[in-house]
Structures are given as C-alpha cells and as structure tokens.
Short mmCIF file of C-alpha atoms and ligand atoms in Angstrom, two decimals:
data_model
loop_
_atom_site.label_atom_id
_atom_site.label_comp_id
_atom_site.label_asym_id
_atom_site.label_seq_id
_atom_site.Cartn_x
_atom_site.Cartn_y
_atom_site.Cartn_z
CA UNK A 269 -59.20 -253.39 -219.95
CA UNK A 270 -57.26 -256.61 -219.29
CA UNK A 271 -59.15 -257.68 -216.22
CA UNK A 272 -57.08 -260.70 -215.03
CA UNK A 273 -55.90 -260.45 -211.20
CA UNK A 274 -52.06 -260.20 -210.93
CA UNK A 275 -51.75 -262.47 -207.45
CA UNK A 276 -48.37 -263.03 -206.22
CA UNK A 277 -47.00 -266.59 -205.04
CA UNK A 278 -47.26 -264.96 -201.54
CA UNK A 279 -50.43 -263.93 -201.95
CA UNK A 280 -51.79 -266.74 -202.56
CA UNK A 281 -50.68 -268.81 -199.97
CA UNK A 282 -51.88 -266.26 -197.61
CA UNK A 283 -55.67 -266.90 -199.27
CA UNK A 284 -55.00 -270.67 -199.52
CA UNK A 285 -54.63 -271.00 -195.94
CA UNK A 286 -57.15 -268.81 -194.61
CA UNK A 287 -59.48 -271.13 -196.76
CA UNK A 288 -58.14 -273.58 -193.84
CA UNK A 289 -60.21 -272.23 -190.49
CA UNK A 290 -57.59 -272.31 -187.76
CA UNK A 291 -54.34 -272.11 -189.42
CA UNK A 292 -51.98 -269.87 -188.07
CA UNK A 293 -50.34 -268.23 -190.75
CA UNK A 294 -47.31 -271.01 -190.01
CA UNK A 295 -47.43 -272.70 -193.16
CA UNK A 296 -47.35 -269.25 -195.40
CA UNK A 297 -44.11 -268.53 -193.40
CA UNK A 298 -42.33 -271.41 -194.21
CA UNK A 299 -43.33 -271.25 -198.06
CA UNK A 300 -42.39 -267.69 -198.09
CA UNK A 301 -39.31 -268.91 -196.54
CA UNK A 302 -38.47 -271.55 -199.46
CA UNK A 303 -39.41 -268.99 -202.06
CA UNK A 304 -36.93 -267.11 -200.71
CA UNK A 305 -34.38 -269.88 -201.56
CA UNK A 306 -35.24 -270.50 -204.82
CA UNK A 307 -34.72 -267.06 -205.70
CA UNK A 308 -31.48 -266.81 -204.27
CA UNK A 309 -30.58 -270.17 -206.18
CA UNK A 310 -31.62 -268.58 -209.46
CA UNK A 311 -29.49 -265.60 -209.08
CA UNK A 312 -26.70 -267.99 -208.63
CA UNK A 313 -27.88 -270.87 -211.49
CA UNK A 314 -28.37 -267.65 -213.60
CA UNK A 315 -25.03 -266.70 -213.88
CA UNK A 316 -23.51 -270.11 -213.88
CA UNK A 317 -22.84 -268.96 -217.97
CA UNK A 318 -20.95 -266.32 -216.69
CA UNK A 319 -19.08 -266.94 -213.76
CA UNK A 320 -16.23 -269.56 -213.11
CA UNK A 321 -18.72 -271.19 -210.96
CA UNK A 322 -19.66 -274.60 -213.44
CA UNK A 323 -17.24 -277.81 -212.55
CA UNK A 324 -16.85 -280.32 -209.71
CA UNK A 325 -16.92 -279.41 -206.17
CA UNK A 326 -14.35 -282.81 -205.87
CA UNK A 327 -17.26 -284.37 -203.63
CA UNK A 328 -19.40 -287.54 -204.26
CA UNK A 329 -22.85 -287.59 -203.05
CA UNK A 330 -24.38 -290.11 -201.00
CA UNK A 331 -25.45 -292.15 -203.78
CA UNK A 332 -21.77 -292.28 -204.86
CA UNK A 333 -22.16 -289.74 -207.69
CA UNK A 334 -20.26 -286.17 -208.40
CA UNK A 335 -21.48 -282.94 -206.78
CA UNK A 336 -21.18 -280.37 -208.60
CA UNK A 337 -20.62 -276.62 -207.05
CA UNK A 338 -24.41 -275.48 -207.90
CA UNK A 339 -26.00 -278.61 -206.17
CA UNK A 340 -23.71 -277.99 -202.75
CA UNK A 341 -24.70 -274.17 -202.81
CA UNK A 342 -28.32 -274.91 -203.22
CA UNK A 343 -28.48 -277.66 -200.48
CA UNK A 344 -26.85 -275.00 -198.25
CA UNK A 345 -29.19 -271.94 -199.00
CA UNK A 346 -32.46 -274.19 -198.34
CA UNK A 347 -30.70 -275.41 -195.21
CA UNK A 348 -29.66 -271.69 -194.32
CA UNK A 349 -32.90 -270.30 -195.31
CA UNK A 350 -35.23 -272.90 -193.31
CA UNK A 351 -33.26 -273.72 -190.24
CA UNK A 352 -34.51 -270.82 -188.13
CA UNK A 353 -38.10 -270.18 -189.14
CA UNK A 354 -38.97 -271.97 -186.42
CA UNK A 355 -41.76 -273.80 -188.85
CA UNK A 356 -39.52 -276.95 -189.41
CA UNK A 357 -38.79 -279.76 -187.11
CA UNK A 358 -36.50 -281.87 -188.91
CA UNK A 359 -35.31 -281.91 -192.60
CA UNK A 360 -33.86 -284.29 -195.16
CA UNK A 361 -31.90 -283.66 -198.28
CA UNK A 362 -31.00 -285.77 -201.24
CA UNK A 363 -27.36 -284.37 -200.57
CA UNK A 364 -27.20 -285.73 -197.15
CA UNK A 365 -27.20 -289.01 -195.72
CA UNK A 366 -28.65 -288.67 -192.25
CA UNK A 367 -31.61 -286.27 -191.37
CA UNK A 368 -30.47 -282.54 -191.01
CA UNK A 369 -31.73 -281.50 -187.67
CA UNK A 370 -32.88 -277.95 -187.00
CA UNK A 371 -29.28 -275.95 -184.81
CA UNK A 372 -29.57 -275.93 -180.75
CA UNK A 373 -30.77 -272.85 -180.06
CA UNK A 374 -33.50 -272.36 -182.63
CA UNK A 375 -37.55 -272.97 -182.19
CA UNK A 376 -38.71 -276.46 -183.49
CA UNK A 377 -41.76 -276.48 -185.66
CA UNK A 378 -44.73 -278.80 -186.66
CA UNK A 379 -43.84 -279.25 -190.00
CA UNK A 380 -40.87 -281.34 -191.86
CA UNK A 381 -39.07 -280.44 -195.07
CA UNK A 382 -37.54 -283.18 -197.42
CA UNK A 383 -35.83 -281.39 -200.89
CA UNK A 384 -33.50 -282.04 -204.03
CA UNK A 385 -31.71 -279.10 -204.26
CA UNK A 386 -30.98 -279.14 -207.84
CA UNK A 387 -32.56 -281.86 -209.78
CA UNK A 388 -30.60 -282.29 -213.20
CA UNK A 389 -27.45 -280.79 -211.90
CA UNK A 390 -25.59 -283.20 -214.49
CA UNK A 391 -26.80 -281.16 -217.10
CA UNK A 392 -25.74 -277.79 -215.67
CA UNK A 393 -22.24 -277.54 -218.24
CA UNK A 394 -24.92 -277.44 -220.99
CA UNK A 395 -27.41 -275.06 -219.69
CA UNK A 396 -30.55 -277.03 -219.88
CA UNK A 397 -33.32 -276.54 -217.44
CA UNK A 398 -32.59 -277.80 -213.94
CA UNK A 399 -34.49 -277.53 -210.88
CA UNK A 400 -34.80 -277.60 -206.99
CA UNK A 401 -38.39 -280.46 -205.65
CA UNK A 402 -39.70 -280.48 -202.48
CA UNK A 403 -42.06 -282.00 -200.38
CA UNK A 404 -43.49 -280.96 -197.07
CA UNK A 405 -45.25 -282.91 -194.60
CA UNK A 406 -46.91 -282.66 -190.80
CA UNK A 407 -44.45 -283.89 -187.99
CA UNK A 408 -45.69 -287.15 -186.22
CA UNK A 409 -42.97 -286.92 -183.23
CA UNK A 410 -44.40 -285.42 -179.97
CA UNK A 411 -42.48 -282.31 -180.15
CA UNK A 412 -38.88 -280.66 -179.57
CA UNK A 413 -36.24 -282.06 -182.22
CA UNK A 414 -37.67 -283.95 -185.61
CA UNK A 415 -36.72 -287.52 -186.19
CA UNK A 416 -36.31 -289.65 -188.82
CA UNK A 417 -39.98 -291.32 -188.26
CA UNK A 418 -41.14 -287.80 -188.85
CA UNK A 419 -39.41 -288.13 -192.12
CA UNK A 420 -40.48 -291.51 -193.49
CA UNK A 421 -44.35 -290.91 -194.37
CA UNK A 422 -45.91 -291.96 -197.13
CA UNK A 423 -46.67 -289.52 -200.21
CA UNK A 424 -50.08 -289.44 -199.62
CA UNK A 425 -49.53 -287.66 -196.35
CA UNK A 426 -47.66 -284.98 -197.94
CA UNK A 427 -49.59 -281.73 -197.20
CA UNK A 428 -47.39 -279.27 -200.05
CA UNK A 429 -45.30 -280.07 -202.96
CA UNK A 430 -43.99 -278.13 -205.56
CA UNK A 431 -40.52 -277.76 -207.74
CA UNK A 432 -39.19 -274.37 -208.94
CA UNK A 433 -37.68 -274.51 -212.09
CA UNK A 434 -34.75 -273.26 -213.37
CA UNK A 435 -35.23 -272.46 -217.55
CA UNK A 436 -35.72 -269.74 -220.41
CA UNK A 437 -38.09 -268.39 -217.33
CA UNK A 438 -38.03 -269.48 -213.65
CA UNK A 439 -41.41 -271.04 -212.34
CA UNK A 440 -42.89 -272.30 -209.05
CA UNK A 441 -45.20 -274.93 -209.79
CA UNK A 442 -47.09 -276.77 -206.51
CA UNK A 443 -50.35 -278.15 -204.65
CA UNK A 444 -51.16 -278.30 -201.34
CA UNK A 445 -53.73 -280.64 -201.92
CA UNK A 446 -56.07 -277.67 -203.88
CA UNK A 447 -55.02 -278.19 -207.55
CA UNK A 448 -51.83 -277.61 -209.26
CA UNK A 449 -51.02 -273.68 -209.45
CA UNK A 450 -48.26 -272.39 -211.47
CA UNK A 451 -46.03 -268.93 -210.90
CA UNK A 452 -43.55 -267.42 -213.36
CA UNK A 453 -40.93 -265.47 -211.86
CA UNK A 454 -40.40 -261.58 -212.73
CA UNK A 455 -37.27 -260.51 -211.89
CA UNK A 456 -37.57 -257.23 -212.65
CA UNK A 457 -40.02 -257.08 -209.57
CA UNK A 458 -38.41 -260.05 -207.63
CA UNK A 459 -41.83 -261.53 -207.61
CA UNK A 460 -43.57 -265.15 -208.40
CA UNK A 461 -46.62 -263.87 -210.49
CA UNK A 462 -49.65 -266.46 -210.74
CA UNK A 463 -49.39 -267.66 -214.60
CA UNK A 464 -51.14 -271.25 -214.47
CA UNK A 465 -53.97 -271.30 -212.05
CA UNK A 466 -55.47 -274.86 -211.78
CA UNK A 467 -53.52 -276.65 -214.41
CA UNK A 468 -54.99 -279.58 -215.51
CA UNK A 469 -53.35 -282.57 -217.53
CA UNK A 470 -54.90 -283.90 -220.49
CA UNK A 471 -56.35 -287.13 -219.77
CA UNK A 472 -54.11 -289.02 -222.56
CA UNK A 473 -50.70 -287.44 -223.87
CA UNK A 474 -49.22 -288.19 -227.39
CA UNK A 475 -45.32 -287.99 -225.62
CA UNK A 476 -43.70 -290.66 -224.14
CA UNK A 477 -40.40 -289.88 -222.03
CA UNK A 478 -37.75 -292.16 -221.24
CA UNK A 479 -33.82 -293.47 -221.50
CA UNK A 480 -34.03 -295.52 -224.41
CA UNK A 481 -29.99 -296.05 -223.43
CA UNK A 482 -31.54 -298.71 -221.11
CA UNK A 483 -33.44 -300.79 -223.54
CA UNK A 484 -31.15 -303.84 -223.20
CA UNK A 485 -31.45 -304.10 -219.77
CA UNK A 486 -35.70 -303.44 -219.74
CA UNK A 487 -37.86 -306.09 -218.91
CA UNK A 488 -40.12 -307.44 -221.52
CA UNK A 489 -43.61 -305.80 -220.29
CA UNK A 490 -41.50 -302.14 -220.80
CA UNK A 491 -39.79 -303.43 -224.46
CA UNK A 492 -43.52 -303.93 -225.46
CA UNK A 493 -45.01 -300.65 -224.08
CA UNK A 494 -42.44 -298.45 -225.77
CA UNK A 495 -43.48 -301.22 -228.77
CA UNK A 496 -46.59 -300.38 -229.05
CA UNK A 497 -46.53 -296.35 -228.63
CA UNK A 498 -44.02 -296.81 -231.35
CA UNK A 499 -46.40 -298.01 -233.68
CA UNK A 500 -49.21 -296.26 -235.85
CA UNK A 501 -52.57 -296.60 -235.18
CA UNK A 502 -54.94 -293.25 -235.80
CA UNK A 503 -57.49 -294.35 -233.22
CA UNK A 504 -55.19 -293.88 -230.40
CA UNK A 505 -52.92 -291.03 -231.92
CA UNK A 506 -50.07 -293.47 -232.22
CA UNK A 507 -47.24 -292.74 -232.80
CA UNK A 508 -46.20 -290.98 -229.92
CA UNK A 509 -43.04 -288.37 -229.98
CA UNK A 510 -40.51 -289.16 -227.88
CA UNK A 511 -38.73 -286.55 -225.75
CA UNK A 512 -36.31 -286.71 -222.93
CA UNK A 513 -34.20 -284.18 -221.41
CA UNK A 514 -32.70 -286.34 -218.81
CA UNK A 515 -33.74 -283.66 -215.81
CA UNK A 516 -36.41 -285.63 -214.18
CA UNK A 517 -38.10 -281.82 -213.12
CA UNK A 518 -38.44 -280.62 -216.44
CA UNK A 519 -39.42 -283.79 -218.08
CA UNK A 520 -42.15 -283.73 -215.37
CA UNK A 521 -43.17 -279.79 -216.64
CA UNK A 522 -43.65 -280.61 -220.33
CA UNK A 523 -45.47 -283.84 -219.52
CA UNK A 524 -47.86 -281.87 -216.66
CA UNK A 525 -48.43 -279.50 -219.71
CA UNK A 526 -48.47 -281.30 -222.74
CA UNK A 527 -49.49 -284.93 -221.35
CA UNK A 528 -48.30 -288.12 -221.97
CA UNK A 529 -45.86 -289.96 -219.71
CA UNK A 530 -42.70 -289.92 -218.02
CA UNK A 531 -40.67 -293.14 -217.25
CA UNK A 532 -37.81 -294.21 -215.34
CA UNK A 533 -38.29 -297.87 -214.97
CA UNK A 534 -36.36 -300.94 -212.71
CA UNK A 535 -34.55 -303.22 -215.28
CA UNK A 536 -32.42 -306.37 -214.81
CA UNK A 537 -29.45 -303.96 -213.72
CA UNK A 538 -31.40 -301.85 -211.25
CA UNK A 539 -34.62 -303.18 -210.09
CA UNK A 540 -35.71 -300.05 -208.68
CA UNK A 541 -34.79 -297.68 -211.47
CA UNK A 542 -32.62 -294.65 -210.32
CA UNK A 543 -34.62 -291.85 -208.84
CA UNK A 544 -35.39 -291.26 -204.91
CA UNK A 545 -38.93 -291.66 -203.61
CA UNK A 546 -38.99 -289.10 -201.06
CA UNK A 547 -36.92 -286.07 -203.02
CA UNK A 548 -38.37 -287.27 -206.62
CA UNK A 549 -41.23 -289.45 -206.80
CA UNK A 550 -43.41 -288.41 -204.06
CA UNK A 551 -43.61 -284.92 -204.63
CA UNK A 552 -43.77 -284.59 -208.57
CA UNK A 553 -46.66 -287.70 -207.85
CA UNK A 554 -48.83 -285.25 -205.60
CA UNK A 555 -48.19 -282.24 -208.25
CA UNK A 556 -49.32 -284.29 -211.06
CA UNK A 557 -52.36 -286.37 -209.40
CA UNK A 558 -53.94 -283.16 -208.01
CA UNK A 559 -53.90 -281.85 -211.89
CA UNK A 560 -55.99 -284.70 -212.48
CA UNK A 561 -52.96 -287.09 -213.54
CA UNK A 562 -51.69 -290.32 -212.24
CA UNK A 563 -48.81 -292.23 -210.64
CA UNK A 564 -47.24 -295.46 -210.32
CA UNK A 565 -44.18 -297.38 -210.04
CA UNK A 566 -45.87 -300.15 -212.08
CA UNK A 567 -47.54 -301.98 -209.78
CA UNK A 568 -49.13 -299.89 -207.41
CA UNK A 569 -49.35 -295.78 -206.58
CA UNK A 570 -46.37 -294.01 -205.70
CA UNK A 571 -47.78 -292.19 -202.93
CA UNK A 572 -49.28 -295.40 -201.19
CA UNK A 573 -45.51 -296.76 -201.15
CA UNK A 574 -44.60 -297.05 -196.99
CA UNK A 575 -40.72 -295.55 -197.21
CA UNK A 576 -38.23 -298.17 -195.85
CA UNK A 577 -34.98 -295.72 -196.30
CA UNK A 578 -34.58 -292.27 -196.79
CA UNK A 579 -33.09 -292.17 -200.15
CA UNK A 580 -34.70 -295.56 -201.78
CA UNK A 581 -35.11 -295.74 -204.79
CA UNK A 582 -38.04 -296.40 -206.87
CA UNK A 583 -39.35 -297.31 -210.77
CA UNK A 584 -41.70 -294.41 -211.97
CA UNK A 585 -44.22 -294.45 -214.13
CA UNK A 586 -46.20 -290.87 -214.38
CA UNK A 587 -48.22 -288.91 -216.25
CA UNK A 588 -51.84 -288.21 -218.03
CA UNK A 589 -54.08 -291.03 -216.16
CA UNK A 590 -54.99 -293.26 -219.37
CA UNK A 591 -50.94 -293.71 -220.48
CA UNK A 592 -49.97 -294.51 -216.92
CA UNK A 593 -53.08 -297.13 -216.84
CA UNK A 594 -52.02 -298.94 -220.34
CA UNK A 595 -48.17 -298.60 -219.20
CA UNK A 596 -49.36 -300.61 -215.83
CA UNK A 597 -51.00 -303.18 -218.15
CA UNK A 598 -47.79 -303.97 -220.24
CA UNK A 599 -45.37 -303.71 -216.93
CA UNK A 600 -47.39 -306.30 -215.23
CA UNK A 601 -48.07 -308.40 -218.34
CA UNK A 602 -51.71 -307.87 -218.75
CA UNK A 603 -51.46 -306.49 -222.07
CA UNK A 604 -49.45 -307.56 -225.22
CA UNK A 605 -49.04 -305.51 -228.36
CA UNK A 606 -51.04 -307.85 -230.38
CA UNK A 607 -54.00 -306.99 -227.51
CA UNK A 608 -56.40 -305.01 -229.18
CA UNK A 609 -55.80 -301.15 -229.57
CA UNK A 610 -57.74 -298.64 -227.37
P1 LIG B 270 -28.64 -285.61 -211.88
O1 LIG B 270 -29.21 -284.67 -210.82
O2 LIG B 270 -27.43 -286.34 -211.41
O3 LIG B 270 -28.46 -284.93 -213.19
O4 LIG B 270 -29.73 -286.76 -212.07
C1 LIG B 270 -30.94 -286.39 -212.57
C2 LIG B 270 -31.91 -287.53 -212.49
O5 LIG B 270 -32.02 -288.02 -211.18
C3 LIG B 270 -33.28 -287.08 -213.00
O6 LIG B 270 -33.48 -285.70 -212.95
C4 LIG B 270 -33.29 -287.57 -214.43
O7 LIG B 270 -34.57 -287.83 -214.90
C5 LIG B 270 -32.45 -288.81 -214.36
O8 LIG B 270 -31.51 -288.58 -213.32
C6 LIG B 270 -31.72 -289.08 -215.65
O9 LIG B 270 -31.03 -290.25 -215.51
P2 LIG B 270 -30.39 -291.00 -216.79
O10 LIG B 270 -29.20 -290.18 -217.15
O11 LIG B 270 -30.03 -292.35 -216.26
O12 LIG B 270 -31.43 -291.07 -217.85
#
C-alpha cells in the first residue's frame, strides 16, 4: 500500500505553528484566509477562456501601466477576503498606491499583508501561467490601525511568503521560514494537497532566464554574463538553455525546480530594472533562499535591502546559489569571460 500521508495546505499550517510554543492559532487563520482567495481567483482565471471576461478594465495602474479585468478582481477578493479576519493590521497592494487600511469597524491584527494580485496579468489573452505573490510580515506599530512603517520592513523580516500559481495545475508554493513546501490544488475536492515537501534547489542550474529584448541597453558586466553561459565549456555544463516566459512567478517555479537563474537586471534605461521589491523580490527571495537558493540585486541580498518606497523598484538576480554568485562577479566586474572557467 501507497503509504505517503495526504496532508492538506490547512493542515499543515495548523502543525507548522504548533511547532511554534505559544502561537495562537492567528497565523493559520489568516493563511486559511488567503487560500481562500486564491481559490476564488482560480475559479475566475479558469474560465477567463470562456467567458467575455479577458480585455482592459480602461484603468492604468500606479506604475502607469494597463489593468486588466483579472488583476482588478483579484486585488479586490484578497482585499475582501482579508479585511475582516481581524489577523491584519494594515495591507499594501501592487494595485494601489497608498496603504489599504483595514474598514472602521473591524478588529486590527498583529500581522501585515503586502500582495501582487496577479503577477503576469499581461500575458492573460494568451493563457500562459500567471500568478498571485505575497508576503507577510509582524506589525511594528503599537497597535489599533497599521501604518505605512509597518509596511516598509526589510525581506529578511518577512515571517511567510508564498505565490499560488495559476497553470496546467494550480499550486501554493511558500516558507515560513521552515523550508519551501509545495501544494497542488484538487479541485475536485476544493483542497491544496501537499505535493513538494521540502523542495530543494539544485546548487547550480543549466537555465538562464531573462529579456534578451534589453540587451542594448545592459551594462557591460550583464553582456558578459549572458556571454559566457552562452558559450561551451563541458566542465561547467555550458551552454545553458535559455527560457523566459515573461511572468516573473512562473519563471521563478521552473527555476526553484529545475535551477539555474532568473534575471531582471537595471540597464542604462532603467537603473533599477522593472519589478517591485516588496510585491516581487522580497517574497520569491525568502521562497527560494529557504530551498537552499540565493538572492541578489547584484550587489548585495535582496532581503537585506531597507525599503525607501512602497513600490520601488529593484534589479534581480535569483536562483541556484553558485549562478547567482558568478552572475554577482560579472555585474560588479570581478570576473571577465576570458577569467578562467569554474
Ligand atoms: P505584468 O504583470 O504587467 O505582466 O508584468 C509582469 C512582470 O512584472 C513580471 O512578472 C515579469 O517577469 C516581467 O514583468 C516581464 O517584463 P518584460 O516584459 O519587460 O520582460
């Protein structure tokens, strides 16, 4: 007999945070709560094929690009399903300028949530696999209403991250600081069923992920790197593929898998690349250190970076530890191609 435990996403929660002497059961609430979101937003990204539902909403985003209907609808059901748990003190959403304060009337919480409801949402029209990241950290605000102070930690005080993805299946992956645990979604039982406990990265990849659109504008450290995983040399398993989908959350799923790294670098044109710290960088950073990978936006770790702005941006370099340590070398100038191989 097949002997495996079947554990639901609930489930283990509930064991993770009994590990935890003291807790209160708090924290399980308010991940039960966000589960609860994401399966509502796969019902709805699920029939986006089907319905009239794909096209603009006719808004622009903070960062001056197009909404479209899925990403307003998402940003809404988190909102809706976390407001009143009374777990949450204050949240912050890559749809929304200012801080999104928990309604008068509701309990306050200790805990502050800060999400991108649908990472990838340009490539909804063509069906590829799109996502909703989040990131979850302890208030630091005396109590009553959150603020944005509670909001502008660094990574590394993050307490939970995960992403759910929305693909050919629908999968919770996250950490709360005890390895990386994956959960594939059943629908037939509406239920997130443990299917990668404890993933683990391999320690060098043989993929390399990235716009190559922005070559002109890359600095020469970067022109090199993607230089010299271009080339062939056995020892190291070079060439490496390239592969980019151009949805940050599922580039970040084959890479946590497969290995190798994913990059969205500054250039002459934007110094600090194009995706968010706090909704992008921190939390797929935690998810992929505590599987034994590493993070960096070329310089230094992500998760060390002290947040200025809600929505800055940041270059991101991140993957299995040895790539991101070579890709360091070449960003920083360190390392030429000519250097010797290893
Ligand atoms: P959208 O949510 O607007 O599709 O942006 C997705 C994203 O922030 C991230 O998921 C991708 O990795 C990145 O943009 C792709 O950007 P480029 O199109 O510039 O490569």
């Amino acid at each position: 007999m097949n002997q495996s435990k079947i554990v639901t996403i609930e489930r283990h929660i509930i064991e993770g945070e009994r590990a935890h002497p003291g807790a209160t059961g708090d924290f399980s609430g308010l991940l039960r709560d966000l589960t609860l979101a994401f399966k509502v937003i796969w019902r709805e990204v699920s029939k986006a094929g089907l319905v009239n539902i794909l096209g603009l909403a006719g808004k622009k985003n903070v960062h001056g690009e197009e909404v479209k209907k899925l990403d307003v609808f998402a940003d809404e059901v988190i909102y809706r399903a976390m407001d009143h748990g009374g777990h949450l003190c204050v949240m912050a959403s890559e749809e929304n300028e200012d801080v999104l304060q928990i309604p008068d009337g509701y309990p306050t919480g200790k805990y502050v949530l800060l999400y991108d409801p649908l990472d990838g949402s340009s490539n909804i029209d063509a069906l590829v696999t799109i996502g909703t990241i989040f990131s979850i950290y302890r208030r630091v605000t005396p109590g009553g209403k959150g603020t944005m102070q509670d909001c502008l930690q660094p990574g590394y005080k993050q307490i939970a991250a995960g992403y759910c993805l929305y693909g050919s299946s629908t999968m919770i992956v996250y950490t709360t600081g005890d390895g990386t645990h994956g959960f594939t979604f059943d629908p037939s039982i509406g239920e997130f069923l443990l299917s990668h406990e404890n993933i683990k990265i391999p320690q060098r990849g043989k993929i390399y992920s990235v716009n190559e659109g922005n070559y002109r504008w890359w600095h020469d450290g970067m022109k090199k790197y993607v230089k010299y995983l271009q080339e062939e040399d056995k020892a190291t398993n070079r060439p490496y593929s390239t592969r980019y989908i151009g949805s940050m959350v599922a580039d970040i799923h084959r890479t946590l898998l497969f290995g190798g790294i994913f990059m969205y670098p500054g250039d002459t044109r934007n110094p600090n690349g194009k995706l968010r710290l706090m909704y992008e960088a921190n939390p797929v950073s935690f998810i992929v250190e505590q599987a034994g990978g590493s993070s960096s936006n070329g310089i230094s770790r992500i998760l060390d970076i002290k947040p200025a702005a809600l929505h800055q941006r940041t270059p991101l370099f991140v993957g299995s530890e040895d790539d991101v340590c070579i890709a360091e070398e070449f960003v920083q100038g360190k390392r030429d191609i000519t250097s010797k191989a290893s």
